[in-house]
Short mmCIF file of N, CA and C in Angstrom, two decimals:
data_model
loop_
_atom_site.label_atom_id
_atom_site.label_comp_id
_atom_site.label_asym_id
_atom_site.label_seq_id
_atom_site.Cartn_x
_atom_site.Cartn_y
_atom_site.Cartn_z
N MET Y 1 -34.65 14.44 1.46
CA MET Y 1 -33.55 13.71 2.07
C MET Y 1 -33.31 12.40 1.30
N ASN Y 2 -32.05 12.07 1.12
CA ASN Y 2 -31.65 10.87 0.40
C ASN Y 2 -32.07 9.62 1.18
N SER Y 3 -32.73 8.68 0.53
CA SER Y 3 -33.19 7.46 1.20
C SER Y 3 -32.40 6.22 0.78
N GLN Y 4 -31.29 6.42 0.09
CA GLN Y 4 -30.47 5.27 -0.31
C GLN Y 4 -29.94 4.55 0.93
N PRO Y 5 -29.83 3.22 0.86
CA PRO Y 5 -29.22 2.50 1.97
C PRO Y 5 -27.74 2.87 2.10
N LEU Y 6 -27.25 2.80 3.33
CA LEU Y 6 -25.86 3.11 3.61
C LEU Y 6 -25.15 1.80 3.95
N VAL Y 7 -24.01 1.57 3.29
CA VAL Y 7 -23.26 0.32 3.49
C VAL Y 7 -21.82 0.67 3.85
N LEU Y 8 -21.35 0.09 4.93
CA LEU Y 8 -19.95 0.24 5.33
C LEU Y 8 -19.18 -0.95 4.75
N ALA Y 9 -18.25 -0.66 3.85
CA ALA Y 9 -17.46 -1.71 3.19
C ALA Y 9 -16.31 -2.11 4.12
N SER Y 10 -16.69 -2.76 5.22
CA SER Y 10 -15.71 -3.15 6.22
C SER Y 10 -16.35 -4.11 7.21
N THR Y 11 -15.55 -5.00 7.75
CA THR Y 11 -16.01 -5.85 8.84
C THR Y 11 -15.33 -5.46 10.14
N SER Y 12 -14.64 -4.32 10.15
CA SER Y 12 -13.95 -3.83 11.34
C SER Y 12 -14.97 -3.41 12.40
N ILE Y 13 -14.86 -3.99 13.58
CA ILE Y 13 -15.78 -3.59 14.66
C ILE Y 13 -15.52 -2.15 15.07
N TYR Y 14 -14.29 -1.67 14.92
CA TYR Y 14 -13.95 -0.31 15.30
C TYR Y 14 -14.64 0.69 14.37
N ARG Y 15 -14.60 0.43 13.07
CA ARG Y 15 -15.28 1.32 12.12
C ARG Y 15 -16.79 1.27 12.32
N SER Y 16 -17.30 0.09 12.56
CA SER Y 16 -18.74 -0.06 12.77
C SER Y 16 -19.19 0.70 14.02
N GLU Y 17 -18.42 0.61 15.09
CA GLU Y 17 -18.75 1.34 16.32
C GLU Y 17 -18.71 2.85 16.10
N LEU Y 18 -17.73 3.31 15.33
CA LEU Y 18 -17.65 4.75 15.04
C LEU Y 18 -18.85 5.21 14.22
N LEU Y 19 -19.17 4.47 13.18
CA LEU Y 19 -20.31 4.85 12.33
C LEU Y 19 -21.61 4.83 13.11
N ALA Y 20 -21.76 3.91 14.04
CA ALA Y 20 -22.98 3.82 14.86
C ALA Y 20 -23.19 5.08 15.70
N ARG Y 21 -22.12 5.81 16.00
CA ARG Y 21 -22.25 7.06 16.77
C ARG Y 21 -23.11 8.09 16.04
N LEU Y 22 -23.18 8.00 14.71
CA LEU Y 22 -23.96 8.98 13.95
C LEU Y 22 -25.46 8.68 13.97
N ARG Y 23 -25.84 7.53 14.50
CA ARG Y 23 -27.24 7.14 14.69
C ARG Y 23 -28.05 7.14 13.39
N ILE Y 24 -27.42 6.62 12.37
CA ILE Y 24 -28.13 6.42 11.10
C ILE Y 24 -28.02 4.93 10.75
N PRO Y 25 -29.06 4.36 10.17
CA PRO Y 25 -29.01 2.93 9.86
C PRO Y 25 -27.97 2.62 8.77
N PHE Y 26 -27.28 1.51 8.96
CA PHE Y 26 -26.30 1.07 7.96
C PHE Y 26 -26.13 -0.44 8.10
N GLN Y 27 -25.56 -1.01 7.08
CA GLN Y 27 -25.17 -2.42 7.14
C GLN Y 27 -23.70 -2.52 6.78
N THR Y 28 -23.10 -3.65 7.10
CA THR Y 28 -21.68 -3.86 6.79
C THR Y 28 -21.53 -5.01 5.81
N THR Y 29 -20.53 -4.90 4.98
CA THR Y 29 -20.20 -5.94 4.01
C THR Y 29 -18.68 -6.01 3.86
N ALA Y 30 -18.14 -7.20 3.82
CA ALA Y 30 -16.70 -7.38 3.62
C ALA Y 30 -16.32 -7.00 2.19
N PRO Y 31 -15.35 -6.11 2.01
CA PRO Y 31 -14.97 -5.70 0.65
C PRO Y 31 -14.08 -6.71 -0.08
N GLU Y 32 -13.37 -7.55 0.65
CA GLU Y 32 -12.50 -8.56 0.05
C GLU Y 32 -11.54 -7.96 -0.98
N VAL Y 33 -10.72 -7.03 -0.51
CA VAL Y 33 -9.73 -6.33 -1.35
C VAL Y 33 -8.33 -6.65 -0.83
N ASP Y 34 -7.41 -6.94 -1.74
CA ASP Y 34 -6.01 -7.16 -1.38
C ASP Y 34 -5.42 -5.83 -0.93
N GLU Y 35 -4.91 -5.78 0.31
CA GLU Y 35 -4.42 -4.52 0.88
C GLU Y 35 -2.91 -4.35 0.73
N THR Y 36 -2.28 -5.11 -0.13
CA THR Y 36 -0.84 -5.01 -0.34
C THR Y 36 -0.50 -3.69 -1.04
N PRO Y 37 0.44 -2.90 -0.47
CA PRO Y 37 0.85 -1.67 -1.16
C PRO Y 37 1.50 -1.99 -2.50
N LEU Y 38 1.33 -1.10 -3.45
CA LEU Y 38 1.98 -1.26 -4.75
C LEU Y 38 3.42 -0.74 -4.67
N PRO Y 39 4.32 -1.24 -5.52
CA PRO Y 39 5.70 -0.74 -5.51
C PRO Y 39 5.74 0.78 -5.72
N ASP Y 40 6.57 1.44 -4.95
CA ASP Y 40 6.78 2.89 -5.06
C ASP Y 40 5.52 3.72 -4.77
N GLU Y 41 4.55 3.15 -4.10
CA GLU Y 41 3.33 3.87 -3.75
C GLU Y 41 3.51 4.47 -2.35
N SER Y 42 3.19 5.75 -2.20
CA SER Y 42 3.30 6.39 -0.89
C SER Y 42 2.20 5.87 0.04
N ALA Y 43 2.38 6.08 1.33
CA ALA Y 43 1.37 5.65 2.31
C ALA Y 43 0.04 6.33 2.04
N LYS Y 44 0.08 7.60 1.71
CA LYS Y 44 -1.14 8.34 1.41
C LYS Y 44 -1.83 7.76 0.17
N GLN Y 45 -1.04 7.48 -0.86
CA GLN Y 45 -1.60 6.90 -2.09
C GLN Y 45 -2.20 5.52 -1.83
N THR Y 46 -1.54 4.72 -0.98
CA THR Y 46 -2.05 3.39 -0.66
C THR Y 46 -3.41 3.49 0.03
N SER Y 47 -3.50 4.36 1.03
CA SER Y 47 -4.77 4.49 1.76
C SER Y 47 -5.87 5.00 0.83
N TRP Y 48 -5.55 5.96 -0.02
CA TRP Y 48 -6.51 6.53 -0.98
C TRP Y 48 -7.04 5.44 -1.93
N ARG Y 49 -6.09 4.72 -2.53
CA ARG Y 49 -6.46 3.68 -3.49
C ARG Y 49 -7.30 2.59 -2.85
N LEU Y 50 -6.90 2.15 -1.67
CA LEU Y 50 -7.61 1.05 -1.02
C LEU Y 50 -9.00 1.46 -0.52
N SER Y 51 -9.15 2.69 -0.06
CA SER Y 51 -10.49 3.12 0.38
C SER Y 51 -11.45 3.13 -0.80
N ARG Y 52 -10.99 3.59 -1.94
CA ARG Y 52 -11.82 3.58 -3.15
C ARG Y 52 -12.09 2.16 -3.63
N ALA Y 53 -11.06 1.33 -3.62
CA ALA Y 53 -11.22 -0.06 -4.07
C ALA Y 53 -12.23 -0.81 -3.20
N LYS Y 54 -12.19 -0.58 -1.90
CA LYS Y 54 -13.13 -1.23 -0.99
C LYS Y 54 -14.56 -0.81 -1.29
N ALA Y 55 -14.78 0.50 -1.47
CA ALA Y 55 -16.13 1.00 -1.76
C ALA Y 55 -16.63 0.45 -3.10
N GLN Y 56 -15.77 0.47 -4.09
CA GLN Y 56 -16.19 0.01 -5.42
C GLN Y 56 -16.38 -1.50 -5.47
N ALA Y 57 -15.63 -2.25 -4.67
CA ALA Y 57 -15.79 -3.71 -4.65
C ALA Y 57 -17.17 -4.12 -4.13
N VAL Y 58 -17.71 -3.33 -3.24
CA VAL Y 58 -19.01 -3.64 -2.63
C VAL Y 58 -20.16 -3.19 -3.52
N ALA Y 59 -19.91 -2.30 -4.45
CA ALA Y 59 -20.97 -1.73 -5.30
C ALA Y 59 -21.72 -2.78 -6.10
N ALA Y 60 -21.05 -3.81 -6.55
CA ALA Y 60 -21.72 -4.85 -7.34
C ALA Y 60 -22.81 -5.55 -6.53
N ARG Y 61 -22.58 -5.67 -5.23
CA ARG Y 61 -23.57 -6.32 -4.35
C ARG Y 61 -24.63 -5.36 -3.84
N HIS Y 62 -24.36 -4.06 -3.93
CA HIS Y 62 -25.28 -3.03 -3.43
C HIS Y 62 -25.36 -1.89 -4.45
N PRO Y 63 -25.95 -2.14 -5.62
CA PRO Y 63 -25.92 -1.16 -6.71
C PRO Y 63 -26.77 0.09 -6.48
N ASP Y 64 -27.56 0.12 -5.42
CA ASP Y 64 -28.40 1.29 -5.15
C ASP Y 64 -27.95 2.05 -3.91
N ALA Y 65 -26.82 1.67 -3.32
CA ALA Y 65 -26.42 2.17 -2.01
C ALA Y 65 -25.40 3.30 -2.07
N LEU Y 66 -25.28 3.99 -0.94
CA LEU Y 66 -24.14 4.85 -0.65
C LEU Y 66 -23.16 3.96 0.11
N ILE Y 67 -21.96 3.85 -0.38
CA ILE Y 67 -21.00 2.90 0.18
C ILE Y 67 -19.80 3.65 0.76
N ILE Y 68 -19.47 3.30 2.00
CA ILE Y 68 -18.34 3.91 2.70
C ILE Y 68 -17.17 2.95 2.66
N GLY Y 69 -16.05 3.41 2.13
CA GLY Y 69 -14.81 2.64 2.16
C GLY Y 69 -13.78 3.44 2.95
N SER Y 70 -12.96 2.75 3.71
CA SER Y 70 -11.92 3.45 4.47
C SER Y 70 -10.71 2.55 4.58
N ASP Y 71 -9.54 3.15 4.62
CA ASP Y 71 -8.32 2.39 4.79
C ASP Y 71 -7.31 3.26 5.51
N GLN Y 72 -6.52 2.62 6.36
CA GLN Y 72 -5.52 3.36 7.12
C GLN Y 72 -4.14 2.76 6.91
N VAL Y 73 -3.17 3.63 6.69
CA VAL Y 73 -1.78 3.21 6.57
C VAL Y 73 -0.96 4.08 7.52
N ALA Y 74 -0.12 3.42 8.31
CA ALA Y 74 0.78 4.13 9.22
C ALA Y 74 2.16 4.21 8.57
N LEU Y 75 2.81 5.34 8.76
CA LEU Y 75 4.12 5.56 8.15
C LEU Y 75 5.13 5.98 9.21
N LEU Y 76 6.20 5.21 9.36
CA LEU Y 76 7.31 5.52 10.25
C LEU Y 76 8.53 5.74 9.38
N GLY Y 77 8.97 6.99 9.30
CA GLY Y 77 10.07 7.30 8.39
C GLY Y 77 9.60 7.05 6.97
N ASN Y 78 10.23 6.11 6.28
CA ASN Y 78 9.82 5.73 4.92
C ASN Y 78 9.16 4.36 4.88
N GLN Y 79 8.86 3.79 6.04
CA GLN Y 79 8.33 2.43 6.10
C GLN Y 79 6.84 2.43 6.44
N GLN Y 80 6.05 1.78 5.58
CA GLN Y 80 4.63 1.62 5.86
C GLN Y 80 4.46 0.51 6.89
N LEU Y 81 3.64 0.79 7.89
CA LEU Y 81 3.35 -0.18 8.93
C LEU Y 81 1.91 -0.64 8.75
N GLY Y 82 1.74 -1.89 8.49
CA GLY Y 82 0.40 -2.44 8.35
C GLY Y 82 -0.07 -3.04 9.66
N LYS Y 83 -1.08 -3.89 9.57
CA LYS Y 83 -1.57 -4.62 10.73
C LYS Y 83 -0.53 -5.69 11.06
N PRO Y 84 -0.09 -5.78 12.30
CA PRO Y 84 0.98 -6.72 12.62
C PRO Y 84 0.54 -8.19 12.58
N LEU Y 85 -0.69 -8.46 12.94
CA LEU Y 85 -1.31 -9.79 12.94
C LEU Y 85 -0.75 -10.76 13.99
N THR Y 86 0.51 -10.60 14.38
CA THR Y 86 1.08 -11.48 15.41
C THR Y 86 1.73 -10.64 16.51
N HIS Y 87 1.94 -11.30 17.66
CA HIS Y 87 2.58 -10.65 18.80
C HIS Y 87 4.00 -10.19 18.43
N ASP Y 88 4.77 -11.07 17.81
CA ASP Y 88 6.16 -10.73 17.49
C ASP Y 88 6.25 -9.55 16.53
N ASN Y 89 5.38 -9.51 15.52
CA ASN Y 89 5.37 -8.37 14.59
C ASN Y 89 4.99 -7.09 15.31
N ALA Y 90 4.00 -7.16 16.21
CA ALA Y 90 3.58 -5.97 16.96
C ALA Y 90 4.71 -5.47 17.85
N ALA Y 91 5.40 -6.37 18.50
CA ALA Y 91 6.52 -5.97 19.36
C ALA Y 91 7.61 -5.28 18.55
N ARG Y 92 7.91 -5.82 17.36
CA ARG Y 92 8.91 -5.19 16.48
C ARG Y 92 8.47 -3.78 16.09
N GLN Y 93 7.19 -3.64 15.71
CA GLN Y 93 6.68 -2.31 15.32
C GLN Y 93 6.82 -1.33 16.48
N LEU Y 94 6.39 -1.73 17.66
CA LEU Y 94 6.42 -0.81 18.80
C LEU Y 94 7.84 -0.46 19.22
N ARG Y 95 8.76 -1.40 19.13
CA ARG Y 95 10.16 -1.07 19.44
C ARG Y 95 10.70 -0.04 18.45
N ALA Y 96 10.33 -0.17 17.19
CA ALA Y 96 10.78 0.80 16.17
C ALA Y 96 10.13 2.17 16.37
N MET Y 97 8.92 2.19 16.94
CA MET Y 97 8.16 3.43 17.08
C MET Y 97 8.51 4.22 18.34
N ARG Y 98 9.13 3.60 19.32
CA ARG Y 98 9.38 4.30 20.60
C ARG Y 98 10.22 5.55 20.39
N GLY Y 99 9.73 6.64 20.96
CA GLY Y 99 10.41 7.93 20.83
C GLY Y 99 10.28 8.56 19.45
N GLN Y 100 9.50 7.97 18.57
CA GLN Y 100 9.36 8.44 17.19
C GLN Y 100 7.98 9.04 16.95
N THR Y 101 7.83 9.63 15.77
CA THR Y 101 6.54 10.14 15.30
C THR Y 101 6.08 9.27 14.14
N VAL Y 102 4.84 8.81 14.22
CA VAL Y 102 4.24 8.00 13.17
C VAL Y 102 3.09 8.80 12.57
N THR Y 103 3.03 8.84 11.26
CA THR Y 103 1.95 9.53 10.56
C THR Y 103 0.94 8.50 10.09
N PHE Y 104 -0.33 8.72 10.44
CA PHE Y 104 -1.41 7.83 10.03
C PHE Y 104 -2.23 8.51 8.94
N TYR Y 105 -2.33 7.85 7.81
CA TYR Y 105 -3.15 8.32 6.70
C TYR Y 105 -4.42 7.48 6.68
N THR Y 106 -5.55 8.12 6.95
CA THR Y 106 -6.82 7.41 6.97
C THR Y 106 -7.69 7.96 5.85
N ALA Y 107 -7.79 7.19 4.77
CA ALA Y 107 -8.57 7.62 3.62
C ALA Y 107 -10.02 7.21 3.80
N LEU Y 108 -10.91 8.06 3.30
CA LEU Y 108 -12.34 7.81 3.37
C LEU Y 108 -12.94 8.05 1.99
N THR Y 109 -13.73 7.09 1.54
CA THR Y 109 -14.45 7.22 0.27
C THR Y 109 -15.93 7.03 0.52
N LEU Y 110 -16.73 7.90 -0.09
CA LEU Y 110 -18.18 7.70 -0.12
C LEU Y 110 -18.55 7.57 -1.60
N PHE Y 111 -19.04 6.39 -1.97
CA PHE Y 111 -19.36 6.08 -3.35
C PHE Y 111 -20.86 5.90 -3.50
N ASN Y 112 -21.47 6.72 -4.34
CA ASN Y 112 -22.88 6.57 -4.64
C ASN Y 112 -22.98 5.59 -5.82
N ALA Y 113 -23.29 4.34 -5.50
CA ALA Y 113 -23.31 3.29 -6.53
C ALA Y 113 -24.39 3.55 -7.57
N ARG Y 114 -25.45 4.25 -7.18
CA ARG Y 114 -26.54 4.54 -8.12
C ARG Y 114 -26.11 5.58 -9.15
N SER Y 115 -25.50 6.67 -8.71
CA SER Y 115 -25.15 7.76 -9.63
C SER Y 115 -23.72 7.68 -10.15
N GLY Y 116 -22.86 6.94 -9.46
CA GLY Y 116 -21.46 6.88 -9.84
C GLY Y 116 -20.62 7.97 -9.20
N ASP Y 117 -21.24 8.87 -8.43
CA ASP Y 117 -20.51 9.96 -7.76
C ASP Y 117 -19.60 9.36 -6.69
N ILE Y 118 -18.34 9.81 -6.68
CA ILE Y 118 -17.39 9.29 -5.70
C ILE Y 118 -16.60 10.44 -5.07
N GLN Y 119 -16.48 10.39 -3.75
CA GLN Y 119 -15.72 11.39 -3.00
C GLN Y 119 -14.66 10.64 -2.20
N THR Y 120 -13.43 11.13 -2.23
CA THR Y 120 -12.36 10.52 -1.43
C THR Y 120 -11.51 11.64 -0.83
N GLU Y 121 -11.23 11.53 0.45
CA GLU Y 121 -10.34 12.45 1.15
C GLU Y 121 -9.49 11.64 2.12
N VAL Y 122 -8.39 12.26 2.55
CA VAL Y 122 -7.48 11.58 3.48
C VAL Y 122 -7.29 12.47 4.72
N ALA Y 123 -7.56 11.88 5.88
CA ALA Y 123 -7.28 12.56 7.15
C ALA Y 123 -5.89 12.15 7.60
N ILE Y 124 -5.15 13.11 8.12
CA ILE Y 124 -3.77 12.85 8.54
C ILE Y 124 -3.64 13.12 10.03
N ASN Y 125 -3.12 12.14 10.75
CA ASN Y 125 -2.84 12.29 12.17
C ASN Y 125 -1.38 11.95 12.42
N ARG Y 126 -0.73 12.76 13.24
CA ARG Y 126 0.66 12.47 13.64
C ARG Y 126 0.64 12.11 15.12
N VAL Y 127 1.26 10.98 15.42
CA VAL Y 127 1.28 10.47 16.79
C VAL Y 127 2.72 10.37 17.25
N HIS Y 128 3.00 11.00 18.39
CA HIS Y 128 4.34 11.00 18.97
C HIS Y 128 4.34 9.97 20.11
N TYR Y 129 5.25 9.02 20.03
CA TYR Y 129 5.29 7.93 21.00
C TYR Y 129 6.31 8.18 22.10
N ARG Y 130 5.99 7.69 23.27
CA ARG Y 130 6.89 7.79 24.42
C ARG Y 130 8.10 6.87 24.19
N GLU Y 131 9.17 7.14 24.94
CA GLU Y 131 10.33 6.23 24.98
C GLU Y 131 9.91 5.03 25.82
N LEU Y 132 9.56 3.95 25.18
CA LEU Y 132 9.02 2.78 25.86
C LEU Y 132 10.09 1.73 26.11
N THR Y 133 10.02 1.09 27.27
CA THR Y 133 10.92 -0.01 27.54
C THR Y 133 10.34 -1.28 26.91
N ASP Y 134 11.17 -2.30 26.77
CA ASP Y 134 10.69 -3.59 26.26
C ASP Y 134 9.62 -4.15 27.19
N THR Y 135 9.79 -3.95 28.49
CA THR Y 135 8.81 -4.44 29.48
C THR Y 135 7.47 -3.75 29.28
N GLN Y 136 7.47 -2.44 29.05
CA GLN Y 136 6.22 -1.71 28.82
C GLN Y 136 5.54 -2.19 27.53
N ILE Y 137 6.31 -2.40 26.51
CA ILE Y 137 5.75 -2.88 25.24
C ILE Y 137 5.10 -4.25 25.43
N GLU Y 138 5.80 -5.16 26.09
CA GLU Y 138 5.25 -6.50 26.32
C GLU Y 138 4.00 -6.43 27.20
N SER Y 139 4.02 -5.60 28.21
CA SER Y 139 2.86 -5.45 29.09
C SER Y 139 1.65 -4.96 28.30
N TYR Y 140 1.87 -3.95 27.48
CA TYR Y 140 0.78 -3.42 26.65
C TYR Y 140 0.23 -4.49 25.71
N LEU Y 141 1.11 -5.16 25.01
CA LEU Y 141 0.66 -6.15 24.03
C LEU Y 141 -0.12 -7.29 24.67
N HIS Y 142 0.31 -7.73 25.84
CA HIS Y 142 -0.42 -8.81 26.51
C HIS Y 142 -1.78 -8.34 27.01
N LYS Y 143 -1.89 -7.08 27.37
CA LYS Y 143 -3.16 -6.57 27.90
C LYS Y 143 -4.17 -6.24 26.80
N GLU Y 144 -3.70 -5.67 25.68
CA GLU Y 144 -4.65 -5.18 24.67
C GLU Y 144 -4.65 -5.98 23.37
N GLN Y 145 -3.57 -6.63 23.04
CA GLN Y 145 -3.47 -7.45 21.83
C GLN Y 145 -3.99 -6.74 20.57
N PRO Y 146 -3.35 -5.63 20.20
CA PRO Y 146 -3.79 -4.82 19.05
C PRO Y 146 -3.28 -5.33 17.71
N TYR Y 147 -3.42 -6.62 17.45
CA TYR Y 147 -2.79 -7.25 16.31
C TYR Y 147 -3.49 -6.96 14.98
N HIS Y 148 -4.67 -6.38 15.04
CA HIS Y 148 -5.40 -6.04 13.81
C HIS Y 148 -5.52 -4.53 13.63
N CYS Y 149 -4.59 -3.80 14.24
CA CYS Y 149 -4.57 -2.33 14.15
C CYS Y 149 -3.27 -1.89 13.48
N ALA Y 150 -3.38 -1.02 12.49
CA ALA Y 150 -2.19 -0.48 11.84
C ALA Y 150 -1.33 0.21 12.90
N GLY Y 151 -0.07 -0.15 12.96
CA GLY Y 151 0.82 0.47 13.93
C GLY Y 151 0.79 -0.16 15.31
N SER Y 152 0.00 -1.22 15.51
CA SER Y 152 0.00 -2.00 16.76
C SER Y 152 -0.48 -1.24 18.00
N VAL Y 153 -1.32 -0.24 17.82
CA VAL Y 153 -1.79 0.55 18.97
C VAL Y 153 -3.28 0.85 18.82
N LYS Y 154 -4.01 0.70 19.90
CA LYS Y 154 -5.41 1.14 19.97
C LYS Y 154 -5.43 2.43 20.79
N SER Y 155 -5.39 3.56 20.11
CA SER Y 155 -5.34 4.84 20.81
C SER Y 155 -6.61 5.11 21.61
N GLU Y 156 -7.72 4.44 21.23
CA GLU Y 156 -8.97 4.64 21.95
C GLU Y 156 -9.03 3.79 23.21
N GLY Y 157 -8.00 2.98 23.44
CA GLY Y 157 -7.95 2.12 24.62
C GLY Y 157 -6.68 2.37 25.40
N LEU Y 158 -6.11 1.30 25.95
CA LEU Y 158 -4.90 1.38 26.75
C LEU Y 158 -3.72 1.92 25.94
N GLY Y 159 -3.77 1.80 24.64
CA GLY Y 159 -2.69 2.30 23.79
C GLY Y 159 -2.38 3.77 23.97
N ILE Y 160 -3.33 4.51 24.50
CA ILE Y 160 -3.09 5.95 24.75
C ILE Y 160 -1.92 6.15 25.71
N ALA Y 161 -1.62 5.14 26.52
CA ALA Y 161 -0.50 5.23 27.46
C ALA Y 161 0.85 5.20 26.75
N LEU Y 162 0.87 4.79 25.49
CA LEU Y 162 2.11 4.75 24.72
C LEU Y 162 2.40 6.08 24.03
N VAL Y 163 1.42 6.97 24.04
CA VAL Y 163 1.46 8.20 23.24
C VAL Y 163 1.84 9.40 24.11
N SER Y 164 2.74 10.25 23.61
CA SER Y 164 3.07 11.48 24.34
C SER Y 164 2.26 12.66 23.83
N SER Y 165 1.89 12.65 22.54
CA SER Y 165 1.02 13.70 22.00
C SER Y 165 0.52 13.28 20.62
N MET Y 166 -0.53 14.00 20.16
CA MET Y 166 -1.12 13.74 18.85
C MET Y 166 -1.43 15.05 18.16
N GLU Y 167 -1.40 15.01 16.84
CA GLU Y 167 -1.83 16.15 16.03
C GLU Y 167 -2.74 15.63 14.94
N GLY Y 168 -3.84 16.33 14.70
CA GLY Y 168 -4.74 15.94 13.63
C GLY Y 168 -6.09 16.62 13.77
N ASP Y 169 -6.86 16.62 12.68
CA ASP Y 169 -8.15 17.29 12.67
C ASP Y 169 -9.30 16.45 13.20
N ASP Y 170 -9.13 15.14 13.27
CA ASP Y 170 -10.23 14.28 13.68
C ASP Y 170 -9.69 13.06 14.42
N PRO Y 171 -9.88 13.00 15.75
CA PRO Y 171 -9.37 11.85 16.50
C PRO Y 171 -10.01 10.53 16.09
N ASN Y 172 -11.22 10.59 15.52
CA ASN Y 172 -11.88 9.37 15.05
C ASN Y 172 -11.12 8.73 13.90
N ALA Y 173 -10.43 9.55 13.12
CA ALA Y 173 -9.66 9.02 11.99
C ALA Y 173 -8.59 8.06 12.48
N LEU Y 174 -8.00 8.36 13.61
CA LEU Y 174 -6.95 7.51 14.16
C LEU Y 174 -7.50 6.12 14.53
N VAL Y 175 -8.76 6.06 14.93
CA VAL Y 175 -9.39 4.79 15.26
C VAL Y 175 -9.78 4.04 13.99
N GLY Y 176 -9.98 4.78 12.86
CA GLY Y 176 -10.21 4.09 11.60
C GLY Y 176 -11.29 4.64 10.70
N LEU Y 177 -12.04 5.67 11.17
CA LEU Y 177 -13.09 6.23 10.31
C LEU Y 177 -13.21 7.73 10.60
N PRO Y 178 -12.80 8.59 9.66
CA PRO Y 178 -12.84 10.04 9.86
C PRO Y 178 -14.29 10.55 9.82
N LEU Y 179 -14.91 10.64 10.97
CA LEU Y 179 -16.33 11.01 11.02
C LEU Y 179 -16.60 12.44 10.56
N ILE Y 180 -15.70 13.36 10.82
CA ILE Y 180 -15.91 14.74 10.39
C ILE Y 180 -15.97 14.80 8.86
N LEU Y 181 -15.04 14.14 8.20
CA LEU Y 181 -15.07 14.08 6.73
C LEU Y 181 -16.33 13.37 6.25
N LEU Y 182 -16.71 12.28 6.92
CA LEU Y 182 -17.88 11.51 6.50
C LEU Y 182 -19.15 12.34 6.59
N ILE Y 183 -19.32 13.09 7.66
CA ILE Y 183 -20.51 13.93 7.81
C ILE Y 183 -20.61 14.92 6.65
N ASN Y 184 -19.49 15.51 6.28
CA ASN Y 184 -19.48 16.45 5.15
C ASN Y 184 -19.85 15.76 3.84
N MET Y 185 -19.31 14.55 3.62
CA MET Y 185 -19.60 13.80 2.40
C MET Y 185 -21.08 13.39 2.34
N LEU Y 186 -21.61 12.93 3.46
CA LEU Y 186 -23.02 12.53 3.51
C LEU Y 186 -23.93 13.73 3.22
N PHE Y 187 -23.57 14.89 3.77
CA PHE Y 187 -24.36 16.10 3.52
C PHE Y 187 -24.42 16.41 2.03
N ARG Y 188 -23.27 16.25 1.33
CA ARG Y 188 -23.25 16.51 -0.10
C ARG Y 188 -24.11 15.52 -0.88
N GLN Y 189 -24.43 14.37 -0.26
CA GLN Y 189 -25.30 13.38 -0.89
C GLN Y 189 -26.75 13.48 -0.37
N GLY Y 190 -27.04 14.56 0.34
CA GLY Y 190 -28.41 14.79 0.80
C GLY Y 190 -28.78 14.13 2.10
N ILE Y 191 -27.79 13.73 2.90
CA ILE Y 191 -28.07 13.12 4.19
C ILE Y 191 -27.55 14.04 5.29
N ALA Y 192 -28.47 14.57 6.07
CA ALA Y 192 -28.11 15.41 7.21
C ALA Y 192 -28.13 14.56 8.47
N ILE Y 193 -27.11 14.65 9.27
CA ILE Y 193 -27.01 13.85 10.48
C ILE Y 193 -27.95 14.39 11.55
N LEU Y 194 -28.07 15.70 11.65
CA LEU Y 194 -28.96 16.30 12.66
C LEU Y 194 -30.17 16.92 12.00
#
């Protein structure tokens, strides 16, 4: 069994909580990567590039570790939706999303800093939103304040009330870390969860 340390290249409490479900020891480190999309880059390409960049940025500080990088980009029509950061931005995002379908691209990278082996995959989830009133949007935002979540919704919390249906292979990906993909990647690196 592989005894390399496992490092999550993220300070997201949501990703950390998800990874803790696997009951394997890990540490977290801030990747300090600029998350600005490049011109003409698709949402899928942005998530892919940033998940790899995050894992590789942490490698210099953890040259013997298995490093997990992840990034999520939400796409409404042709517009990438990032983290709103403020109430007004979140309200604008949710008003645009009502009655619409948003596609979430959650890229996952596992980088073996010791060997240089790198695996990257993207989980795709489609979320269909209810026809929300302005009052419902404001009520939700005041109660949950999802200002650090792509698309302004915490589907694992009260945000589920905004959703009419979801499609995807891994509900954990929507929260920010595709655990099904991660388990497969860890197995290929000699780490069995069970």
